[in-house]
mmCIF file of C-alpha atoms in Angstrom:
data_model
loop_
_atom_site.group_PDB
_atom_site.id
_atom_site.type_symbol
_atom_site.label_atom_id
_atom_site.label_comp_id
_atom_site.label_asym_id
_atom_site.label_seq_id
_atom_site.Cartn_x
_atom_site.Cartn_y
_atom_site.Cartn_z
ATOM 1 C CA MET A 1 36.264 19.249 -28.874
ATOM 2 C CA ALA A 2 35.040 22.441 -30.529
ATOM 3 C CA ALA A 3 36.648 21.406 -33.822
ATOM 4 C CA ARG A 4 35.131 17.919 -33.538
ATOM 5 C CA ASN A 5 31.662 19.350 -32.947
ATOM 6 C CA ALA A 6 32.008 21.912 -35.741
ATOM 7 C CA SER A 7 32.530 19.055 -38.209
ATOM 8 C CA LEU A 8 28.896 17.976 -37.542
ATOM 9 C CA PHE A 9 30.091 14.382 -37.730
ATOM 10 C CA GLY A 10 27.600 11.867 -36.332
ATOM 11 C CA VAL A 11 25.550 13.468 -33.572
ATOM 12 C CA ALA A 12 28.345 15.940 -32.676
ATOM 13 C CA ASP A 13 27.233 17.666 -29.443
ATOM 14 C CA PHE A 14 23.522 17.500 -30.247
ATOM 15 C CA TYR A 15 22.635 15.537 -27.097
ATOM 16 C CA SER A 16 24.863 17.436 -24.666
ATOM 17 C CA ARG A 17 23.913 20.914 -25.912
ATOM 18 C CA ASN A 18 20.213 20.077 -25.553
ATOM 19 C CA PHE A 19 20.627 18.569 -22.087
ATOM 20 C CA THR A 20 22.348 21.843 -21.159
ATOM 21 C CA ALA A 21 19.572 23.898 -22.770
ATOM 22 C CA ALA A 22 17.074 21.925 -20.670
ATOM 23 C CA GLY A 23 18.919 22.988 -17.514
ATOM 24 C CA HIS A 24 21.165 19.960 -17.088
ATOM 25 C CA PRO A 25 24.844 20.745 -17.830
ATOM 26 C CA ALA A 26 26.330 17.924 -19.898
ATOM 27 C CA ALA A 27 29.658 16.879 -21.398
ATOM 28 C CA ASP A 28 30.646 14.614 -24.286
ATOM 29 C CA ILE A 29 33.207 11.812 -24.061
ATOM 30 C CA HIS A 30 34.458 10.202 -27.267
ATOM 31 C CA VAL A 31 35.932 7.066 -25.750
ATOM 32 C CA ASN A 32 37.146 5.711 -29.115
ATOM 33 C CA ASN A 33 39.170 8.852 -29.899
ATOM 34 C CA PRO A 34 42.513 8.220 -28.165
ATOM 35 C CA TRP A 35 43.978 11.621 -29.107
ATOM 36 C CA MET A 36 41.121 13.585 -27.541
ATOM 37 C CA GLN A 37 41.165 11.310 -24.514
ATOM 38 C CA ALA A 38 44.919 11.725 -24.107
ATOM 39 C CA ALA A 39 44.473 15.510 -24.335
ATOM 40 C CA TRP A 40 41.930 15.373 -21.497
ATOM 41 C CA ALA A 41 44.330 13.280 -19.398
ATOM 42 C CA ARG A 42 47.152 15.747 -20.023
ATOM 43 C CA GLU A 43 44.971 18.736 -19.130
ATOM 44 C CA HIS A 44 43.884 17.045 -15.878
ATOM 45 C CA GLY A 45 47.320 15.858 -14.728
ATOM 46 C CA LEU A 46 46.577 12.176 -15.314
ATOM 47 C CA ALA A 47 49.485 9.924 -16.284
ATOM 48 C CA TYR A 48 49.007 8.530 -19.782
ATOM 49 C CA GLU A 49 50.876 7.072 -22.726
ATOM 50 C CA GLN A 50 50.785 9.227 -25.844
ATOM 51 C CA PRO A 51 48.820 7.421 -28.600
ATOM 52 C CA PRO A 52 50.401 7.000 -32.042
ATOM 53 C CA GLU A 53 49.984 9.727 -34.615
ATOM 54 C CA PRO A 54 46.642 9.391 -36.442
ATOM 55 C CA ASP A 55 48.137 8.236 -39.747
ATOM 56 C CA ALA A 56 50.073 5.431 -38.051
ATOM 57 C CA GLN A 57 47.093 4.483 -35.907
ATOM 58 C CA LEU A 58 44.800 4.179 -38.914
ATOM 59 C CA GLN A 59 47.111 2.072 -41.061
ATOM 60 C CA ARG A 60 45.856 -1.506 -41.412
ATOM 61 C CA GLN A 61 46.078 -4.291 -43.915
ATOM 62 C CA ALA A 62 43.273 -3.946 -46.444
ATOM 63 C CA ILE A 63 41.000 -6.936 -46.979
ATOM 64 C CA PRO A 64 40.698 -7.665 -50.722
ATOM 65 C CA GLY A 65 37.285 -6.817 -52.150
ATOM 66 C CA ALA A 66 36.665 -10.396 -53.246
ATOM 67 C CA LEU A 67 37.264 -11.684 -49.705
ATOM 68 C CA GLN A 68 35.020 -8.973 -48.263
ATOM 69 C CA ARG A 69 32.225 -10.136 -50.564
ATOM 70 C CA VAL A 70 32.694 -13.719 -49.341
ATOM 71 C CA ILE A 71 32.530 -12.877 -45.643
ATOM 72 C CA ALA A 72 29.911 -10.109 -45.865
ATOM 73 C CA PRO A 73 26.827 -12.417 -45.728
ATOM 74 C CA PHE A 74 28.126 -13.930 -42.475
ATOM 75 C CA LYS A 75 28.721 -10.640 -40.628
ATOM 76 C CA PRO A 76 25.343 -10.598 -38.800
ATOM 77 C CA ILE A 77 26.155 -14.093 -37.489
ATOM 78 C CA LEU A 78 29.790 -13.335 -36.681
ATOM 79 C CA ARG A 79 29.188 -10.127 -34.716
ATOM 80 C CA PRO A 80 27.442 -11.751 -31.715
ATOM 81 C CA LEU A 81 29.986 -14.583 -31.780
ATOM 82 C CA ALA A 82 32.847 -12.083 -31.785
ATOM 83 C CA ARG A 83 31.405 -10.347 -28.752
ATOM 84 C CA LYS A 84 31.104 -13.670 -26.899
ATOM 85 C CA LEU A 85 34.694 -14.567 -27.743
ATOM 86 C CA GLY A 86 35.924 -11.141 -26.666
ATOM 87 C CA LEU A 87 37.003 -10.204 -30.193
ATOM 88 C CA SER A 88 34.857 -7.087 -30.559
ATOM 89 C CA PRO A 89 36.532 -3.686 -30.159
ATOM 90 C CA ARG A 90 36.860 -2.758 -26.509
ATOM 91 C CA LEU A 91 38.779 -0.216 -24.505
ATOM 92 C CA ASP A 92 42.328 -0.920 -23.433
ATOM 93 C CA ALA A 93 43.479 -0.367 -19.853
ATOM 94 C CA GLN A 94 44.591 3.230 -20.445
ATOM 95 C CA ALA A 95 41.335 4.165 -22.177
ATOM 96 C CA GLU A 96 39.322 2.663 -19.323
ATOM 97 C CA LYS A 97 41.436 4.536 -16.771
ATOM 98 C CA ILE A 98 40.828 7.869 -18.516
ATOM 99 C CA LEU A 99 37.105 7.203 -18.951
ATOM 100 C CA LEU A 100 36.602 6.345 -15.286
ATOM 101 C CA ALA A 101 38.595 9.444 -14.300
ATOM 102 C CA GLN A 102 36.308 11.548 -16.480
ATOM 103 C CA ILE A 103 33.226 10.084 -14.795
ATOM 104 C CA GLU A 104 34.771 10.752 -11.386
ATOM 105 C CA ASP A 105 35.646 14.325 -12.373
ATOM 106 C CA PHE A 106 32.242 15.259 -13.808
ATOM 107 C CA LYS A 107 30.173 13.350 -11.226
ATOM 108 C CA PRO A 108 27.157 12.940 -13.509
ATOM 109 C CA ASP A 109 23.635 12.205 -12.340
ATOM 110 C CA LEU A 110 22.981 10.466 -15.670
ATOM 111 C CA VAL A 111 25.211 8.691 -18.205
ATOM 112 C CA LEU A 112 23.982 8.026 -21.756
ATOM 113 C CA ASN A 113 26.028 5.221 -23.349
ATOM 114 C CA GLN A 114 25.636 5.219 -27.126
ATOM 115 C CA ASP A 115 27.739 2.102 -27.742
ATOM 116 C CA VAL A 116 26.664 -0.630 -25.349
ATOM 117 C CA PHE A 117 28.982 -3.178 -26.979
ATOM 118 C CA TYR A 118 32.127 -1.045 -26.881
ATOM 119 C CA ILE A 119 31.450 -0.048 -23.273
ATOM 120 C CA ASP A 120 30.648 -3.571 -22.135
ATOM 121 C CA ALA A 121 28.622 -4.775 -19.129
ATOM 122 C CA ARG A 122 31.682 -5.043 -16.866
ATOM 123 C CA LEU A 123 32.725 -1.456 -17.549
ATOM 124 C CA ALA A 124 29.119 -0.259 -17.282
ATOM 125 C CA ARG A 125 29.013 -1.658 -13.737
ATOM 126 C CA GLN A 126 32.219 0.222 -12.896
ATOM 127 C CA ILE A 127 30.685 3.453 -14.189
ATOM 128 C CA LYS A 128 27.562 2.767 -12.164
ATOM 129 C CA GLY A 129 29.735 2.353 -9.077
ATOM 130 C CA ILE A 130 31.012 5.934 -9.297
ATOM 131 C CA GLY A 131 28.311 7.936 -7.552
ATOM 132 C CA ARG A 132 25.509 5.637 -8.734
ATOM 133 C CA PRO A 133 24.428 7.719 -11.767
ATOM 134 C CA ALA A 134 21.338 6.709 -13.707
ATOM 135 C CA LEU A 135 22.615 4.703 -16.683
ATOM 136 C CA ILE A 136 20.889 4.697 -20.083
ATOM 137 C CA GLY A 137 21.955 2.560 -23.029
ATOM 138 C CA GLN A 138 21.074 3.471 -26.617
ATOM 139 C CA VAL A 139 21.127 0.701 -29.222
ATOM 140 C CA GLY A 140 19.680 0.161 -32.696
ATOM 141 C CA ILE A 141 19.993 -3.617 -33.096
ATOM 142 C CA VAL A 142 18.509 -6.579 -31.253
ATOM 143 C CA PRO A 143 21.106 -7.617 -28.640
ATOM 144 C CA SER A 144 22.501 -11.115 -28.297
ATOM 145 C CA ARG A 145 20.817 -13.370 -25.790
ATOM 146 C CA GLY A 146 22.502 -13.768 -22.447
ATOM 147 C CA GLU A 147 23.979 -10.259 -22.286
ATOM 148 C CA ASP A 148 24.064 -8.701 -18.812
ATOM 149 C CA TRP A 149 22.097 -5.431 -18.823
ATOM 150 C CA SER A 150 21.548 -5.251 -15.054
ATOM 151 C CA ALA A 151 23.615 -2.068 -14.671
ATOM 152 C CA TYR A 152 21.204 -0.118 -16.870
ATOM 153 C CA ASP A 153 18.205 1.832 -15.606
ATOM 154 C CA LEU A 154 16.806 2.254 -19.121
ATOM 155 C CA MET A 155 17.487 1.091 -22.679
ATOM 156 C CA ILE A 156 16.309 3.244 -25.589
ATOM 157 C CA SER A 157 16.024 2.406 -29.288
ATOM 158 C CA GLN A 158 14.373 3.787 -32.399
ATOM 159 C CA LEU A 159 13.031 0.291 -33.176
ATOM 160 C CA PHE A 160 10.178 -1.262 -31.214
ATOM 161 C CA GLN A 161 11.474 -4.767 -31.947
ATOM 162 C CA VAL A 162 14.664 -3.868 -30.043
ATOM 163 C CA VAL A 163 12.643 -2.397 -27.181
ATOM 164 C CA GLN A 164 10.570 -5.595 -27.035
ATOM 165 C CA SER A 165 13.702 -7.742 -26.853
ATOM 166 C CA PHE A 166 14.960 -5.794 -23.835
ATOM 167 C CA ARG A 167 11.581 -5.940 -22.117
ATOM 168 C CA LYS A 168 11.452 -9.696 -22.614
ATOM 169 C CA ALA A 169 14.859 -9.846 -20.908
ATOM 170 C CA GLY A 170 13.412 -7.956 -17.932
ATOM 171 C CA VAL A 171 15.067 -4.636 -18.748
ATOM 172 C CA ARG A 172 13.119 -1.390 -18.836
ATOM 173 C CA ALA A 173 13.093 -0.051 -22.398
ATOM 174 C CA GLU A 174 11.375 2.709 -24.378
ATOM 175 C CA VAL A 175 11.175 3.804 -28.019
ATOM 176 C CA LEU A 176 13.132 6.973 -28.695
ATOM 177 C CA HIS A 177 13.559 8.010 -32.300
ATOM 178 C CA LEU A 178 16.624 9.673 -33.768
ATOM 179 C CA ALA A 179 16.437 13.364 -34.583
ATOM 180 C CA PHE A 180 17.745 16.510 -36.280
ATOM 181 C CA GLU A 181 19.522 19.477 -34.714
ATOM 182 C CA PRO A 182 18.097 22.758 -36.115
ATOM 183 C CA GLU A 183 21.341 24.649 -35.350
ATOM 184 C CA ILE A 184 22.924 22.648 -38.174
ATOM 185 C CA LEU A 185 21.179 24.988 -40.608
ATOM 186 C CA ASN A 186 22.963 27.985 -39.086
ATOM 187 C CA ALA A 187 26.344 26.213 -39.021
ATOM 188 C CA LEU A 188 26.394 25.060 -42.647
ATOM 189 C CA PRO A 189 27.899 27.068 -45.517
ATOM 190 C CA PRO A 190 25.417 28.631 -47.960
ATOM 191 C CA ALA A 191 23.161 26.069 -49.616
ATOM 192 C CA PRO A 192 24.592 24.878 -52.938
ATOM 193 C CA GLU A 193 22.585 24.795 -56.157
ATOM 194 C CA ARG A 194 20.585 21.575 -56.547
ATOM 195 C CA LYS A 195 22.529 20.118 -59.476
ATOM 196 C CA ILE A 196 22.132 16.442 -58.493
ATOM 197 C CA ASP A 197 18.933 14.819 -59.754
ATOM 198 C CA VAL A 198 19.038 11.753 -57.488
ATOM 199 C CA SER A 199 21.396 10.970 -54.611
ATOM 200 C CA PHE A 200 21.969 8.419 -51.912
ATOM 201 C CA VAL A 201 24.202 9.094 -48.908
ATOM 202 C CA GLY A 202 25.021 6.060 -46.778
ATOM 203 C CA ILE A 203 26.349 2.523 -46.646
ATOM 204 C CA VAL A 204 25.917 -0.287 -49.150
ATOM 205 C CA SER A 205 26.658 -3.806 -47.936
ATOM 206 C CA ALA A 206 25.319 -7.336 -47.583
ATOM 207 C CA ASP A 207 23.254 -6.051 -44.653
ATOM 208 C CA HIS A 208 21.426 -3.765 -47.116
ATOM 209 C CA GLN A 209 20.254 -6.114 -49.869
ATOM 210 C CA GLN A 210 16.983 -4.256 -50.486
ATOM 211 C CA ARG A 211 18.923 -0.986 -50.627
ATOM 212 C CA VAL A 212 21.470 -2.318 -53.098
ATOM 213 C CA ALA A 213 18.744 -3.717 -55.376
ATOM 214 C CA GLN A 214 16.907 -0.394 -55.304
ATOM 215 C CA LEU A 215 19.993 1.710 -55.968
ATOM 216 C CA GLU A 216 21.226 -0.533 -58.786
ATOM 217 C CA ALA A 217 17.843 -0.234 -60.506
ATOM 218 C CA VAL A 218 17.896 3.543 -60.095
ATOM 219 C CA ALA A 219 21.452 3.687 -61.457
ATOM 220 C CA GLN A 220 20.351 1.906 -64.633
ATOM 221 C CA THR A 221 17.827 4.651 -65.383
ATOM 222 C CA TYR A 222 18.960 7.875 -63.718
ATOM 223 C CA ASP A 223 22.189 9.750 -63.060
ATOM 224 C CA LEU A 224 22.450 8.544 -59.463
ATOM 225 C CA LYS A 225 25.178 10.067 -57.297
ATOM 226 C CA LEU A 226 26.262 7.733 -54.497
ATOM 227 C CA PHE A 227 28.106 9.066 -51.449
ATOM 228 C CA GLY A 228 29.171 6.630 -48.752
ATOM 229 C CA SER A 229 31.056 3.469 -47.948
ATOM 230 C CA GLY A 230 30.956 -0.286 -48.434
ATOM 231 C CA LEU A 231 31.259 -0.256 -52.198
ATOM 232 C CA SER A 232 34.138 -2.761 -52.051
ATOM 233 C CA THR A 233 31.681 -5.417 -50.839
ATOM 234 C CA LEU A 234 29.799 -5.265 -54.162
ATOM 235 C CA PRO A 235 30.876 -7.146 -57.313
ATOM 236 C CA ALA A 236 32.756 -5.209 -59.972
ATOM 237 C CA SER A 237 29.751 -5.596 -62.269
ATOM 238 C CA SER A 238 27.537 -3.459 -60.003
ATOM 239 C CA PRO A 239 26.475 -0.228 -61.734
ATOM 240 C CA LEU A 240 26.936 1.558 -58.419
ATOM 241 C CA HIS A 241 30.696 1.750 -58.982
ATOM 242 C CA ARG A 242 30.251 4.334 -61.722
ATOM 243 C CA CYS A 243 27.908 6.376 -59.479
ATOM 244 C CA TYR A 244 30.373 6.651 -56.618
ATOM 245 C CA GLN A 245 31.296 10.164 -55.457
ATOM 246 C CA GLY A 246 33.374 9.244 -52.408
ATOM 247 C CA GLU A 247 32.462 9.349 -48.728
ATOM 248 C CA ALA A 248 30.520 12.262 -47.230
ATOM 249 C CA TRP A 249 30.300 12.861 -43.489
ATOM 250 C CA GLY A 250 29.159 15.740 -41.313
ATOM 251 C CA VAL A 251 29.169 19.034 -43.193
ATOM 252 C CA GLY A 252 29.926 17.230 -46.467
ATOM 253 C CA MET A 253 26.961 14.915 -45.988
ATOM 254 C CA TYR A 254 24.517 17.776 -45.383
ATOM 255 C CA GLN A 255 25.866 19.659 -48.388
ATOM 256 C CA ALA A 256 25.440 16.568 -50.579
ATOM 257 C CA LEU A 257 21.820 16.325 -49.423
ATOM 258 C CA ARG A 258 21.230 20.027 -50.059
ATOM 259 C CA SER A 259 22.698 19.651 -53.568
ATOM 260 C CA SER A 260 20.059 17.028 -54.463
ATOM 261 C CA ARG A 261 16.651 17.435 -56.040
ATOM 262 C CA ILE A 262 15.702 13.989 -54.731
ATOM 263 C CA THR A 263 17.525 11.913 -52.126
ATOM 264 C CA LEU A 264 16.715 8.260 -51.512
ATOM 265 C CA ASN A 265 16.262 6.268 -48.337
ATOM 266 C CA SER A 266 16.141 2.534 -47.733
ATOM 267 C CA HIS A 267 16.448 1.005 -44.284
ATOM 268 C CA ILE A 268 18.864 -1.728 -43.300
ATOM 269 C CA ASP A 269 17.318 -5.173 -43.848
ATOM 270 C CA MET A 270 17.224 -5.995 -40.127
ATOM 271 C CA ALA A 271 14.879 -3.025 -39.533
ATOM 272 C CA GLY A 272 12.093 -5.174 -40.933
ATOM 273 C CA ARG A 273 8.805 -3.268 -41.196
ATOM 274 C CA GLU A 274 9.904 -0.329 -39.018
ATOM 275 C CA ALA A 275 11.081 3.116 -40.071
ATOM 276 C CA GLY A 276 13.505 5.066 -37.944
ATOM 277 C CA ASN A 277 16.969 5.541 -39.433
ATOM 278 C CA ALA A 278 18.875 8.821 -39.107
ATOM 279 C CA ARG A 279 18.568 9.615 -42.824
ATOM 280 C CA LEU A 280 14.834 10.277 -42.417
ATOM 281 C CA PHE A 281 15.574 13.260 -40.202
ATOM 282 C CA GLU A 282 18.884 14.379 -41.731
ATOM 283 C CA ALA A 283 17.430 14.666 -45.236
ATOM 284 C CA THR A 284 14.149 16.309 -44.280
ATOM 285 C CA GLY A 285 15.843 18.559 -41.729
ATOM 286 C CA ALA A 286 18.241 19.760 -44.419
ATOM 287 C CA GLY A 287 15.236 20.669 -46.587
ATOM 288 C CA THR A 288 15.722 17.984 -49.230
ATOM 289 C CA PHE A 289 12.916 16.045 -50.921
ATOM 290 C CA LEU A 290 13.042 12.533 -49.461
ATOM 291 C CA LEU A 291 11.863 9.393 -51.258
ATOM 292 C CA THR A 292 11.847 6.658 -48.608
ATOM 293 C CA ASP A 293 10.825 3.011 -48.393
ATOM 294 C CA PHE A 294 7.362 2.281 -46.989
ATOM 295 C CA LYS A 295 7.248 1.006 -43.413
ATOM 296 C CA ASP A 296 4.261 0.197 -41.222
ATOM 297 C CA ASN A 297 5.024 2.954 -38.717
ATOM 298 C CA LEU A 298 6.141 5.645 -41.173
ATOM 299 C CA HIS A 299 2.825 7.482 -40.799
ATOM 300 C CA THR A 300 3.665 8.157 -37.146
ATOM 301 C CA LEU A 301 6.725 10.131 -38.266
ATOM 302 C CA PHE A 302 5.773 11.747 -41.595
ATOM 303 C CA GLU A 303 2.694 12.141 -43.769
ATOM 304 C CA GLU A 304 3.094 10.177 -46.994
ATOM 305 C CA GLY A 305 2.715 12.281 -50.127
ATOM 306 C CA HIS A 306 2.739 15.536 -48.166
ATOM 307 C CA GLU A 307 5.976 15.556 -46.135
ATOM 308 C CA VAL A 308 7.892 12.697 -47.794
ATOM 309 C CA ALA A 309 7.350 10.513 -50.846
ATOM 310 C CA VAL A 310 7.250 6.746 -50.419
ATOM 311 C CA TRP A 311 8.166 3.772 -52.584
ATOM 312 C CA ARG A 312 6.865 0.226 -52.140
ATOM 313 C CA SER A 313 8.725 -1.556 -54.942
ATOM 314 C CA VAL A 314 11.625 -0.848 -57.259
ATOM 315 C CA ASP A 315 9.253 -0.064 -60.135
ATOM 316 C CA ASP A 316 7.293 2.246 -57.841
ATOM 317 C CA CYS A 317 10.539 3.969 -56.868
ATOM 318 C CA LEU A 318 11.499 4.588 -60.493
ATOM 319 C CA ALA A 319 8.051 5.927 -61.370
ATOM 320 C CA THR A 320 8.074 8.237 -58.332
ATOM 321 C CA ILE A 321 11.490 9.635 -59.253
ATOM 322 C CA ASP A 322 10.241 10.347 -62.757
ATOM 323 C CA ARG A 323 7.106 12.066 -61.447
ATOM 324 C CA TYR A 324 8.875 14.395 -59.067
ATOM 325 C CA LEU A 325 11.789 15.274 -61.335
ATOM 326 C CA ARG A 326 9.142 16.485 -63.787
ATOM 327 C CA ASN A 327 7.163 18.447 -61.183
ATOM 328 C CA GLU A 328 9.432 20.936 -59.458
ATOM 329 C CA ASP A 329 6.678 22.853 -57.640
ATOM 330 C CA GLU A 330 5.234 19.719 -56.066
ATOM 331 C CA ARG A 331 8.703 18.458 -55.169
ATOM 332 C CA ARG A 332 9.615 21.729 -53.463
ATOM 333 C CA ALA A 333 6.327 21.804 -51.560
ATOM 334 C CA ILE A 334 6.883 18.310 -50.157
ATOM 335 C CA ALA A 335 10.493 19.122 -49.229
ATOM 336 C CA ALA A 336 9.343 22.265 -47.395
ATOM 337 C CA ALA A 337 6.586 20.388 -45.555
ATOM 338 C CA GLY A 338 9.011 17.610 -44.598
ATOM 339 C CA GLN A 339 11.473 20.107 -43.194
ATOM 340 C CA ALA A 340 8.727 21.891 -41.251
ATOM 341 C CA ARG A 341 7.616 18.561 -39.738
ATOM 342 C CA THR A 342 11.132 17.653 -38.664
ATOM 343 C CA LEU A 343 11.838 21.081 -37.184
ATOM 344 C CA SER A 344 8.553 20.984 -35.252
ATOM 345 C CA THR A 345 8.507 17.333 -34.145
ATOM 346 C CA HIS A 346 11.832 15.554 -34.583
ATOM 347 C CA THR A 347 14.493 17.687 -32.889
ATOM 348 C CA PHE A 348 17.125 16.632 -30.379
ATOM 349 C CA ARG A 349 15.604 19.003 -27.813
ATOM 350 C CA GLN A 350 12.347 17.048 -28.019
ATOM 351 C CA ARG A 351 14.213 13.757 -27.655
ATOM 352 C CA ILE A 352 16.037 15.094 -24.579
ATOM 353 C CA ASP A 353 12.710 16.112 -23.086
ATOM 354 C CA ASP A 354 11.509 12.543 -23.674
ATOM 355 C CA ILE A 355 14.589 11.090 -21.926
ATOM 356 C CA LEU A 356 14.057 13.357 -18.929
ATOM 357 C CA ARG A 357 10.395 12.323 -18.835
ATOM 358 C CA PHE A 358 11.341 8.636 -18.951
ATOM 359 C CA MET A 359 13.687 9.135 -16.013
ATOM 360 C CA GLY A 360 10.999 10.973 -14.051
#
């Protein structure tokens, strides 16, 4: 667990460490990591079947890029259907057994479920039945109609449209934005020299059409460095292929951001007119100048032109890149102000305080 957290992958232990700091001892469970789960079972005398070695577990037949491009536009439609048909990833019997044993062992007063589709409604009710803990679900997309959320005491999301959908279904829901963990800055290696003019770290796919259009335009004019995944879903003619630097996660992701003079942000298409993705806080928290897409609520998170720069069209994005690559002092001042805002307003400790306030 210590090695997993030290990688800074995803949200690492940022929630649990801040619950603990607030006086509420907390533990992390990575239910989709069979090796860590099997280790817990072994250490607690629970019978279990040893999972395959990681390399064998991860081997799968690759889907040709051309086929991925064909099916990509249908993924938003297929996901809810897959869940209804029971085809979405879900825990097997052994994984469920270990998870429920962990809940029984820790006896939590509160459970925060960060994958409400992987831990489905049936399993959520079983968790709720062990000591009746308060159950919170965190989700970033509008759920399918007809889902059973009755086991949950609260649903949280960074998007108000998601919160509204839960409220319309009769479920208590609140907006809770994502965040940055300040201790990341102490855990990272020394900051590298900013040798990258323009970067993007994230996913490109059919769910990110605005993002792809923006990045392809930038790649035609600037030496864009692209770190991430999903490139196989784009046609071979896309200029993004020549920009690709491989995937970057955890420590590597933060170092890629800190190597950049300018890093770009564009929300997933389904976010609509709302800002709130993790990149807003990761980039600014790392001290990197962020050029992000305009959203109606962005002003509630950052001050445009002072803490982040904003683009409203592809041409606007290109002109803004040119302006700030030419003006290092102004670029550094905005990056510093953005980092100060994130460290003062958008930390995991503040989000934990909000959760505790919601639960009263």
